[in-house]
Amino acid sequence: MDENGTIVPAEVKGWNWGAFMYNIFWGIGNKTYLPLLCLIPVFNIVWIFVCGFKGNEWAWQKGDYKDVETFKAVQATWNRAGIVQFILSIALIALYFLFIGTIITAILNSTNY
Protein backbone atom coordinates (compact mmCIF):
# COMPACT_ATOMS: atom_id res chain seq x y z
CA MET A 1 0.00 0.00 0.00
CA ASP A 2 1.34 3.38 -0.96
CA GLU A 3 0.14 6.94 -1.19
CA ASN A 4 -3.58 7.56 -0.53
CA GLY A 5 -3.97 3.97 0.65
CA THR A 6 -3.86 2.75 -2.96
CA ILE A 7 -2.33 -0.63 -3.66
CA VAL A 8 -0.32 -0.65 -6.88
CA PRO A 9 -0.83 -3.89 -8.85
CA ALA A 10 2.30 -5.71 -10.00
CA GLU A 11 1.17 -5.42 -13.65
CA VAL A 12 1.32 -1.64 -13.40
CA LYS A 13 4.89 -1.39 -12.13
CA GLY A 14 7.67 -0.87 -14.65
CA TRP A 15 9.41 1.66 -16.84
CA ASN A 16 7.38 4.46 -18.42
CA TRP A 17 8.98 6.16 -21.44
CA GLY A 18 6.39 8.94 -21.37
CA ALA A 19 7.26 9.84 -17.79
CA PHE A 20 10.96 9.71 -18.67
CA MET A 21 10.89 11.86 -21.82
CA TYR A 22 7.89 14.13 -21.17
CA ASN A 23 8.22 14.22 -17.39
CA ILE A 24 6.65 17.62 -16.67
CA PHE A 25 3.83 17.32 -19.22
CA TRP A 26 3.24 13.70 -18.28
CA GLY A 27 3.04 14.63 -14.60
CA ILE A 28 0.49 17.37 -15.19
CA GLY A 29 -1.54 15.12 -17.50
CA ASN A 30 -1.59 12.34 -14.90
CA LYS A 31 -2.25 14.62 -11.90
CA THR A 32 1.01 13.68 -10.25
CA TYR A 33 3.22 16.64 -9.59
CA LEU A 34 6.49 15.08 -8.42
CA PRO A 35 7.84 15.29 -12.00
CA LEU A 36 7.80 19.09 -11.60
CA LEU A 37 11.02 18.58 -9.62
CA CYS A 38 12.62 18.14 -13.05
CA LEU A 39 12.60 21.94 -13.24
CA ILE A 40 15.46 22.01 -10.71
CA PRO A 41 18.78 22.25 -12.61
CA VAL A 42 21.29 19.41 -12.11
CA PHE A 43 18.83 17.51 -9.86
CA ASN A 44 16.74 16.87 -12.97
CA ILE A 45 19.46 14.62 -14.44
CA VAL A 46 18.73 12.05 -11.74
CA TRP A 47 15.02 12.82 -11.33
CA ILE A 48 14.08 12.00 -14.95
CA PHE A 49 15.20 8.42 -14.28
CA VAL A 50 13.14 8.33 -11.09
CA CYS A 51 10.14 9.55 -13.10
CA GLY A 52 10.67 6.83 -15.69
CA PHE A 53 10.96 4.14 -13.04
CA LYS A 54 8.19 5.27 -10.65
CA GLY A 55 5.88 6.97 -13.17
CA ASN A 56 3.40 4.13 -13.59
CA GLU A 57 3.00 3.78 -9.84
CA TRP A 58 2.40 7.51 -9.35
CA ALA A 59 -0.13 7.60 -12.20
CA TRP A 60 -2.01 4.60 -10.80
CA GLN A 61 -2.16 6.14 -7.33
CA LYS A 62 -3.35 9.54 -8.55
CA GLY A 63 -5.68 8.30 -11.30
CA ASP A 64 -9.15 6.89 -10.94
CA TYR A 65 -8.65 3.91 -13.22
CA LYS A 66 -11.28 1.17 -13.08
CA ASP A 67 -8.92 -1.62 -14.15
CA VAL A 68 -5.36 -2.37 -15.21
CA GLU A 69 -6.29 -2.67 -18.92
CA THR A 70 -7.64 0.89 -19.02
CA PHE A 71 -4.54 2.17 -17.28
CA LYS A 72 -2.25 0.32 -19.67
CA ALA A 73 -4.16 1.66 -22.67
CA VAL A 74 -3.72 5.25 -21.47
CA GLN A 75 -0.06 4.80 -20.62
CA ALA A 76 0.63 2.97 -23.90
CA THR A 77 0.06 6.26 -25.72
CA TRP A 78 2.55 8.02 -23.45
CA ASN A 79 5.01 5.15 -23.85
CA ARG A 80 4.85 5.23 -27.65
CA ALA A 81 5.37 8.99 -27.71
CA GLY A 82 8.22 8.73 -25.22
CA ILE A 83 10.09 5.98 -27.07
CA VAL A 84 9.73 7.84 -30.39
CA GLN A 85 11.05 11.01 -28.76
CA PHE A 86 13.94 9.06 -27.22
CA ILE A 87 14.92 7.53 -30.57
CA LEU A 88 14.68 10.92 -32.31
CA SER A 89 16.80 12.52 -29.60
CA ILE A 90 19.52 9.88 -29.91
CA ALA A 91 19.48 10.21 -33.72
CA LEU A 92 19.76 14.01 -33.52
CA ILE A 93 22.61 13.81 -31.02
CA ALA A 94 24.45 11.36 -33.29
CA LEU A 95 23.92 13.64 -36.31
CA TYR A 96 25.12 16.62 -34.29
CA PHE A 97 28.39 14.90 -33.36
CA LEU A 98 28.83 13.65 -36.91
CA PHE A 99 28.34 17.21 -38.19
CA ILE A 100 30.78 18.67 -35.65
CA GLY A 101 33.32 15.95 -36.44
CA THR A 102 33.00 16.68 -40.16
CA ILE A 103 33.55 20.39 -39.61
CA ILE A 104 36.58 19.81 -37.39
CA THR A 105 38.04 17.39 -39.95
CA ALA A 106 37.46 19.90 -42.75
CA ILE A 107 39.14 22.68 -40.76
CA LEU A 108 42.13 20.49 -39.88
CA ASN A 109 42.53 19.33 -43.49
CA SER A 110 42.33 22.87 -44.89
CA THR A 111 45.12 24.09 -42.61
CA ASN A 112 47.49 21.35 -43.78
CA TYR A 113 47.90 22.88 -47.25
mmCIF file of N, CA and C in Angstrom, residues 42-93:
data_model
loop_
_atom_site.group_PDB
_atom_site.id
_atom_site.type_symbol
_atom_site.label_atom_id
_atom_site.label_comp_id
_atom_site.label_asym_id
_atom_site.label_seq_id
_atom_site.Cartn_x
_atom_site.Cartn_y
_atom_site.Cartn_z
ATOM 1 N N VAL A 42 20.358 20.445 -12.558
ATOM 2 C CA VAL A 42 21.288 19.409 -12.114
ATOM 3 C C VAL A 42 20.545 18.247 -11.432
ATOM 4 N N PHE A 43 19.640 18.546 -10.515
ATOM 5 C CA PHE A 43 18.833 17.507 -9.864
ATOM 6 C C PHE A 43 17.996 16.758 -10.894
ATOM 7 N N ASN A 44 17.597 17.474 -11.953
ATOM 8 C CA ASN A 44 16.740 16.867 -12.971
ATOM 9 C C ASN A 44 17.416 15.716 -13.714
ATOM 10 N N ILE A 45 18.737 15.695 -13.759
ATOM 11 C CA ILE A 45 19.456 14.619 -14.437
ATOM 12 C C ILE A 45 19.145 13.276 -13.778
ATOM 13 N N VAL A 46 19.064 13.264 -12.479
ATOM 14 C CA VAL A 46 18.725 12.049 -11.739
ATOM 15 C C VAL A 46 17.210 11.842 -11.719
ATOM 16 N N TRP A 47 16.464 12.926 -11.545
ATOM 17 C CA TRP A 47 15.022 12.821 -11.334
ATOM 18 C C TRP A 47 14.273 12.297 -12.567
ATOM 19 N N ILE A 48 14.778 12.537 -13.772
ATOM 20 C CA ILE A 48 14.083 11.996 -14.951
ATOM 21 C C ILE A 48 14.088 10.472 -14.924
ATOM 22 N N PHE A 49 15.155 9.877 -14.389
ATOM 23 C CA PHE A 49 15.204 8.422 -14.279
ATOM 24 C C PHE A 49 14.237 7.920 -13.200
ATOM 25 N N VAL A 50 14.120 8.684 -12.123
ATOM 26 C CA VAL A 50 13.141 8.332 -11.089
ATOM 27 C C VAL A 50 11.731 8.396 -11.674
ATOM 28 N N CYS A 51 11.460 9.423 -12.463
ATOM 29 C CA CYS A 51 10.144 9.551 -13.104
ATOM 30 C C CYS A 51 9.873 8.367 -14.026
ATOM 31 N N GLY A 52 10.839 7.968 -14.800
ATOM 32 C CA GLY A 52 10.667 6.825 -15.689
ATOM 33 C C GLY A 52 10.398 5.540 -14.925
ATOM 34 N N PHE A 53 11.088 5.372 -13.818
ATOM 35 C CA PHE A 53 10.959 4.140 -13.041
ATOM 36 C C PHE A 53 9.688 4.114 -12.188
ATOM 37 N N LYS A 54 9.337 5.228 -11.564
ATOM 38 C CA LYS A 54 8.195 5.274 -10.650
ATOM 39 C C LYS A 54 6.926 5.845 -11.283
ATOM 40 N N GLY A 55 7.001 6.289 -12.534
ATOM 41 C CA GLY A 55 5.881 6.973 -13.167
ATOM 42 C C GLY A 55 4.584 6.199 -13.180
ATOM 43 N N ASN A 56 4.628 4.929 -13.548
ATOM 44 C CA ASN A 56 3.400 4.132 -13.588
ATOM 45 C C ASN A 56 2.742 4.031 -12.219
ATOM 46 N N GLU A 57 3.542 3.878 -11.194
ATOM 47 C CA GLU A 57 3.002 3.779 -9.836
ATOM 48 C C GLU A 57 2.334 5.086 -9.424
ATOM 49 N N TRP A 58 2.979 6.207 -9.698
ATOM 50 C CA TRP A 58 2.400 7.505 -9.354
ATOM 51 C C TRP A 58 1.093 7.732 -10.098
ATOM 52 N N ALA A 59 1.083 7.395 -11.390
ATOM 53 C CA ALA A 59 -0.125 7.602 -12.198
ATOM 54 C C ALA A 59 -1.267 6.718 -11.697
ATOM 55 N N TRP A 60 -0.973 5.493 -11.310
ATOM 56 C CA TRP A 60 -2.009 4.597 -10.802
ATOM 57 C C TRP A 60 -2.586 5.142 -9.494
ATOM 58 N N GLN A 61 -1.714 5.638 -8.627
ATOM 59 C CA GLN A 61 -2.155 6.144 -7.333
ATOM 60 C C GLN A 61 -2.991 7.411 -7.465
ATOM 61 N N LYS A 62 -2.644 8.265 -8.399
ATOM 62 C CA LYS A 62 -3.353 9.536 -8.551
ATOM 63 C C LYS A 62 -4.564 9.434 -9.477
ATOM 64 N N GLY A 63 -4.588 8.430 -10.345
ATOM 65 C CA GLY A 63 -5.682 8.296 -11.297
ATOM 66 C C GLY A 63 -6.856 7.551 -10.699
ATOM 67 N N ASP A 64 -7.959 7.622 -11.385
ATOM 68 C CA ASP A 64 -9.149 6.888 -10.941
ATOM 69 C C ASP A 64 -9.480 5.807 -11.972
ATOM 70 N N TYR A 65 -8.504 4.958 -12.214
ATOM 71 C CA TYR A 65 -8.652 3.909 -13.217
ATOM 72 C C TYR A 65 -9.490 2.766 -12.658
ATOM 73 N N LYS A 66 -10.378 2.259 -13.491
ATOM 74 C CA LYS A 66 -11.275 1.168 -13.081
ATOM 75 C C LYS A 66 -10.556 -0.185 -13.087
ATOM 76 N N ASP A 67 -9.645 -0.351 -14.057
ATOM 77 C CA ASP A 67 -8.923 -1.623 -14.146
ATOM 78 C C ASP A 67 -7.553 -1.401 -14.772
ATOM 79 N N VAL A 68 -6.733 -2.437 -14.725
ATOM 80 C CA VAL A 68 -5.364 -2.367 -15.211
ATOM 81 C C VAL A 68 -5.330 -2.172 -16.730
ATOM 82 N N GLU A 69 -6.264 -2.776 -17.455
ATOM 83 C CA GLU A 69 -6.285 -2.667 -18.916
ATOM 84 C C GLU A 69 -6.499 -1.223 -19.365
ATOM 85 N N THR A 70 -7.408 -0.515 -18.694
ATOM 86 C CA THR A 70 -7.640 0.892 -19.021
ATOM 87 C C THR A 70 -6.390 1.715 -18.752
ATOM 88 N N PHE A 71 -5.778 1.458 -17.624
ATOM 89 C CA PHE A 71 -4.543 2.168 -17.276
ATOM 90 C C PHE A 71 -3.464 1.922 -18.324
ATOM 91 N N LYS A 72 -3.281 0.659 -18.685
ATOM 92 C CA LYS A 72 -2.246 0.317 -19.668
ATOM 93 C C LYS A 72 -2.538 0.942 -21.023
ATOM 94 N N ALA A 73 -3.806 1.044 -21.394
ATOM 95 C CA ALA A 73 -4.161 1.664 -22.670
ATOM 96 C C ALA A 73 -3.798 3.146 -22.673
ATOM 97 N N VAL A 74 -4.061 3.820 -21.569
ATOM 98 C CA VAL A 74 -3.725 5.246 -21.474
ATOM 99 C C VAL A 74 -2.215 5.433 -21.489
ATOM 100 N N GLN A 75 -1.509 4.644 -20.706
ATOM 101 C CA GLN A 75 -0.061 4.797 -20.619
ATOM 102 C C GLN A 75 0.655 4.319 -21.877
ATOM 103 N N ALA A 76 0.023 3.441 -22.648
ATOM 104 C CA ALA A 76 0.631 2.973 -23.899
ATOM 105 C C ALA A 76 0.846 4.134 -24.859
ATOM 106 N N THR A 77 -0.085 5.071 -24.870
ATOM 107 C CA THR A 77 0.063 6.259 -25.717
ATOM 108 C C THR A 77 1.268 7.077 -25.273
ATOM 109 N N TRP A 78 1.388 7.287 -23.977
ATOM 110 C CA TRP A 78 2.549 8.018 -23.449
ATOM 111 C C TRP A 78 3.841 7.269 -23.748
ATOM 112 N N ASN A 79 3.810 5.949 -23.597
ATOM 113 C CA ASN A 79 5.010 5.147 -23.846
ATOM 114 C C ASN A 79 5.451 5.222 -25.301
ATOM 115 N N ARG A 80 4.495 5.129 -26.225
ATOM 116 C CA ARG A 80 4.848 5.230 -27.648
ATOM 117 C C ARG A 80 5.463 6.587 -27.956
ATOM 118 N N ALA A 81 4.841 7.643 -27.468
ATOM 119 C CA ALA A 81 5.369 8.986 -27.715
ATOM 120 C C ALA A 81 6.755 9.147 -27.090
ATOM 121 N N GLY A 82 6.938 8.620 -25.895
ATOM 122 C CA GLY A 82 8.219 8.726 -25.216
ATOM 123 C C GLY A 82 9.334 7.981 -25.916
ATOM 124 N N ILE A 83 9.044 6.764 -26.393
ATOM 125 C CA ILE A 83 10.089 5.983 -27.070
ATOM 126 C C ILE A 83 10.437 6.607 -28.418
ATOM 127 N N VAL A 84 9.448 7.152 -29.125
ATOM 128 C CA VAL A 84 9.728 7.839 -30.391
ATOM 129 C C VAL A 84 10.599 9.066 -30.130
ATOM 130 N N GLN A 85 10.259 9.830 -29.104
ATOM 131 C CA GLN A 85 11.050 11.009 -28.758
ATOM 132 C C GLN A 85 12.469 10.621 -28.359
ATOM 133 N N PHE A 86 12.622 9.527 -27.630
ATOM 134 C CA PHE A 86 13.940 9.062 -27.219
ATOM 135 C C PHE A 86 14.785 8.691 -28.436
ATOM 136 N N ILE A 87 14.199 7.944 -29.361
ATOM 137 C CA ILE A 87 14.924 7.535 -30.567
ATOM 138 C C ILE A 87 15.303 8.753 -31.404
ATOM 139 N N LEU A 88 14.376 9.690 -31.562
ATOM 140 C CA LEU A 88 14.681 10.919 -32.311
ATOM 141 C C LEU A 88 15.791 11.716 -31.637
ATOM 142 N N SER A 89 15.762 11.785 -30.332
ATOM 143 C CA SER A 89 16.803 12.519 -29.600
ATOM 144 C C SER A 89 18.172 11.890 -29.792
ATOM 145 N N ILE A 90 18.249 10.571 -29.707
ATOM 146 C CA ILE A 90 19.521 9.878 -29.912
ATOM 147 C C ILE A 90 20.013 10.099 -31.340
ATOM 148 N N ALA A 91 19.104 10.010 -32.316
ATOM 149 C CA ALA A 91 19.480 10.213 -33.718
ATOM 150 C C ALA A 91 19.986 11.641 -33.938
ATOM 151 N N LEU A 92 19.322 12.622 -33.361
ATOM 152 C CA LEU A 92 19.762 14.012 -33.520
ATOM 153 C C LEU A 92 21.105 14.270 -32.841
ATOM 154 N N ILE A 93 21.314 13.663 -31.699
ATOM 155 C CA ILE A 93 22.609 13.812 -31.019
ATOM 156 C C ILE A 93 23.718 13.189 -31.857
#
